[in-house]
Coordinates of C-alpha atoms in Angstrom, one line a residue:
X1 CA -7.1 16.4 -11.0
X2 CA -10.4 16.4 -10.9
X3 CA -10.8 13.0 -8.9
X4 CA -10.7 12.8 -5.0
X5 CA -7.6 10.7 -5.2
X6 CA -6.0 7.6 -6.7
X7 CA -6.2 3.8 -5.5
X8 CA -3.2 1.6 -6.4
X9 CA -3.7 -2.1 -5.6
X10 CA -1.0 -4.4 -5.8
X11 CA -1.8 -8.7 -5.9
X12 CA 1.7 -9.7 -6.1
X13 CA 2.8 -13.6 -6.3
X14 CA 5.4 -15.8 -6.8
X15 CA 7.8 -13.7 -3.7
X16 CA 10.2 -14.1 -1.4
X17 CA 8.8 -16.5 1.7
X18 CA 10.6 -15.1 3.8
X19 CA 10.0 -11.6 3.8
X20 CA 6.0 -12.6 3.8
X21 CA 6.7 -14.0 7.1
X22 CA 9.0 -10.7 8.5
X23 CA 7.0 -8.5 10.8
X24 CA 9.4 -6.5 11.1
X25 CA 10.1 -6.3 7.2
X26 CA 6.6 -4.8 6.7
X27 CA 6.8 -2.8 9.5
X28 CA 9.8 -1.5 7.8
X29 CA 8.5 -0.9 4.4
X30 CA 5.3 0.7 5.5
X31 CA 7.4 3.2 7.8
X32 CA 9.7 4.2 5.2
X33 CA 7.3 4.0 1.9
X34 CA 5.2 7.7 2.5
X35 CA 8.6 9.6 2.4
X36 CA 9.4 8.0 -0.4
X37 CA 6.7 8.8 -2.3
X38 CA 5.6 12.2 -1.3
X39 CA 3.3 11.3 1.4
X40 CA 2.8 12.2 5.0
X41 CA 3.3 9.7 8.0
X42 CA 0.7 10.3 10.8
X43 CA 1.5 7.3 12.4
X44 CA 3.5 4.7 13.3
X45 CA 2.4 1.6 11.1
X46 CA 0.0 -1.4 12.8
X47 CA 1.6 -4.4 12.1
X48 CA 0.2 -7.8 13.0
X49 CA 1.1 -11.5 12.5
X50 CA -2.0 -13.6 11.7
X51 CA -2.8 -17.2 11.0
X52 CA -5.4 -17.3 8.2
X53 CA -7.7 -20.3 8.8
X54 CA -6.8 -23.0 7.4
X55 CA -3.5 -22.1 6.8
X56 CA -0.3 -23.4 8.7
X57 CA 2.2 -20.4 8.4
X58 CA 1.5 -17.2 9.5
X59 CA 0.6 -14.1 7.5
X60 CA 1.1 -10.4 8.4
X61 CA -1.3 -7.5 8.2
X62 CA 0.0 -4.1 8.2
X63 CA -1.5 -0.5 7.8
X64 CA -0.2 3.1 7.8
X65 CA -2.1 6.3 8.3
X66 CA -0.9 9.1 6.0
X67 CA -2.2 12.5 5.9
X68 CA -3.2 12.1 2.4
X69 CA -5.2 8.4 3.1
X70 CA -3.3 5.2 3.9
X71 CA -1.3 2.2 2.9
X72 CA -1.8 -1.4 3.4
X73 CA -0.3 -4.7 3.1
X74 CA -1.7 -8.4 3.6
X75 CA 0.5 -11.4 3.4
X76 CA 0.0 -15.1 2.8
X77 CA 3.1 -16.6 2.9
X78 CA 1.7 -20.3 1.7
X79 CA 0.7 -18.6 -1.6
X80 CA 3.5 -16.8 -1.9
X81 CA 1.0 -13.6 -2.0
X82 CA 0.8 -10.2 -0.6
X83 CA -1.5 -7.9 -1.3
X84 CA -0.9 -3.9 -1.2
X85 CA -3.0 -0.8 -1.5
X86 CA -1.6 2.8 -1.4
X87 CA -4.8 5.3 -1.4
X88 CA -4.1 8.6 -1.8
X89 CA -6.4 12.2 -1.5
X90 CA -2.9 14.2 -3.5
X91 CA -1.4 12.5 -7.0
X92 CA 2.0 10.6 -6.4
X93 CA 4.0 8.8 -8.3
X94 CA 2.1 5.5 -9.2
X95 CA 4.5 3.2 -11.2
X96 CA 7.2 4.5 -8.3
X97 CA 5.4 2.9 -5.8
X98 CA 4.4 0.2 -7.6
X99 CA 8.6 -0.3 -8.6
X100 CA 9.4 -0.3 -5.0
X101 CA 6.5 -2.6 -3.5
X102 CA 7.3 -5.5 -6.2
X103 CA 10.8 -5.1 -5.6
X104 CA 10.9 -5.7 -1.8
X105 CA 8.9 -8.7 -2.3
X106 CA 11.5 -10.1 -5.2
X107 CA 7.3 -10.7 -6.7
X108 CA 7.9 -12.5 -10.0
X109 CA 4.2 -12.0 -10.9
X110 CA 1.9 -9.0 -10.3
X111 CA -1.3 -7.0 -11.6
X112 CA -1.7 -3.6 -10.8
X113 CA -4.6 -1.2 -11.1
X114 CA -5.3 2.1 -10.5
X115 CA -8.4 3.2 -9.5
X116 CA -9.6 7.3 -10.0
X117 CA -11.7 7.7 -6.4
X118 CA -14.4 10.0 -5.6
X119 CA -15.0 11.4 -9.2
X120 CA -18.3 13.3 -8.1
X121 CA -16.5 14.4 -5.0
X122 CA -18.4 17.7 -3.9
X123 CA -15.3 20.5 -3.6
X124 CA -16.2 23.6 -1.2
X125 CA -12.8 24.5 -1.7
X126 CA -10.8 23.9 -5.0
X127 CA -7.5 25.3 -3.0
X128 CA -7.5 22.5 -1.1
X129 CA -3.7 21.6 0.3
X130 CA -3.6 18.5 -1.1
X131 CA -4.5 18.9 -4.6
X132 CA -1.9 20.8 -5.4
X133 CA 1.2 19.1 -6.6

């Protein structure tokens, strides 16, 4: 690999209501996502509820450090819309974690892209722990 890491967004619509309005849901999923994946948990995930303005129906924001970067996801339950980022400094399955985060939120709709991050990344050591696969 001769990028930093990978970027995987996620803009997922047409999903479950209900689970966009579950704090503990996301909680749930960002918890249990880095072990499935490959990655490791340094913390417990923030997860907060939050009324967008202008909106009527509260969205939730939640956010989990992992040793390798971090995970995010932003709901907005009167779209029927979350959005989800999964950053990463060591390769992991992409289209796994792309299965599972369109699953859980039953999205009907989604685009996905991958990003390469930190091509010109200066390297003092190419041994570097989480490079290796």
């Amino acid at each position: 690999m001769k990028e930093f890491g990978q970027h995987l967004t996620i803009d997922a619509s047409q999903c479950n209501r209900k689970k966009l309005t579950d704090q503990s849901f996301v909680y749930d999923i960002l918890n249990k996502l880095p072990g499935k994946v490959g990655m490791t948990k340094m913390t417990l995930p923030y997860v907060v509820k939050w009324l967008d303005p202008g909106a009527t129906v509260e969205g939730i924001s939640g956010f989990v450090t992992i040793a390798e970067s971090h995970i995010s996801i932003h709901t907005f339950p009167e779209k029927d819309y979350v959005f989800m980022d999964v950053f990463s400094c060591r390769n992991f399955d992409v289209n796994k974690a792309f299965e599972l985060l369109t699953k859980v939120f039953e999205a009907k709709k989604f685009t996905k892209k991958v990003v390469k991050r930190g091509i010109d990344f200066p390297r003092s050591h190419p041994e570097h722990i989480y490079l290796k696969a």
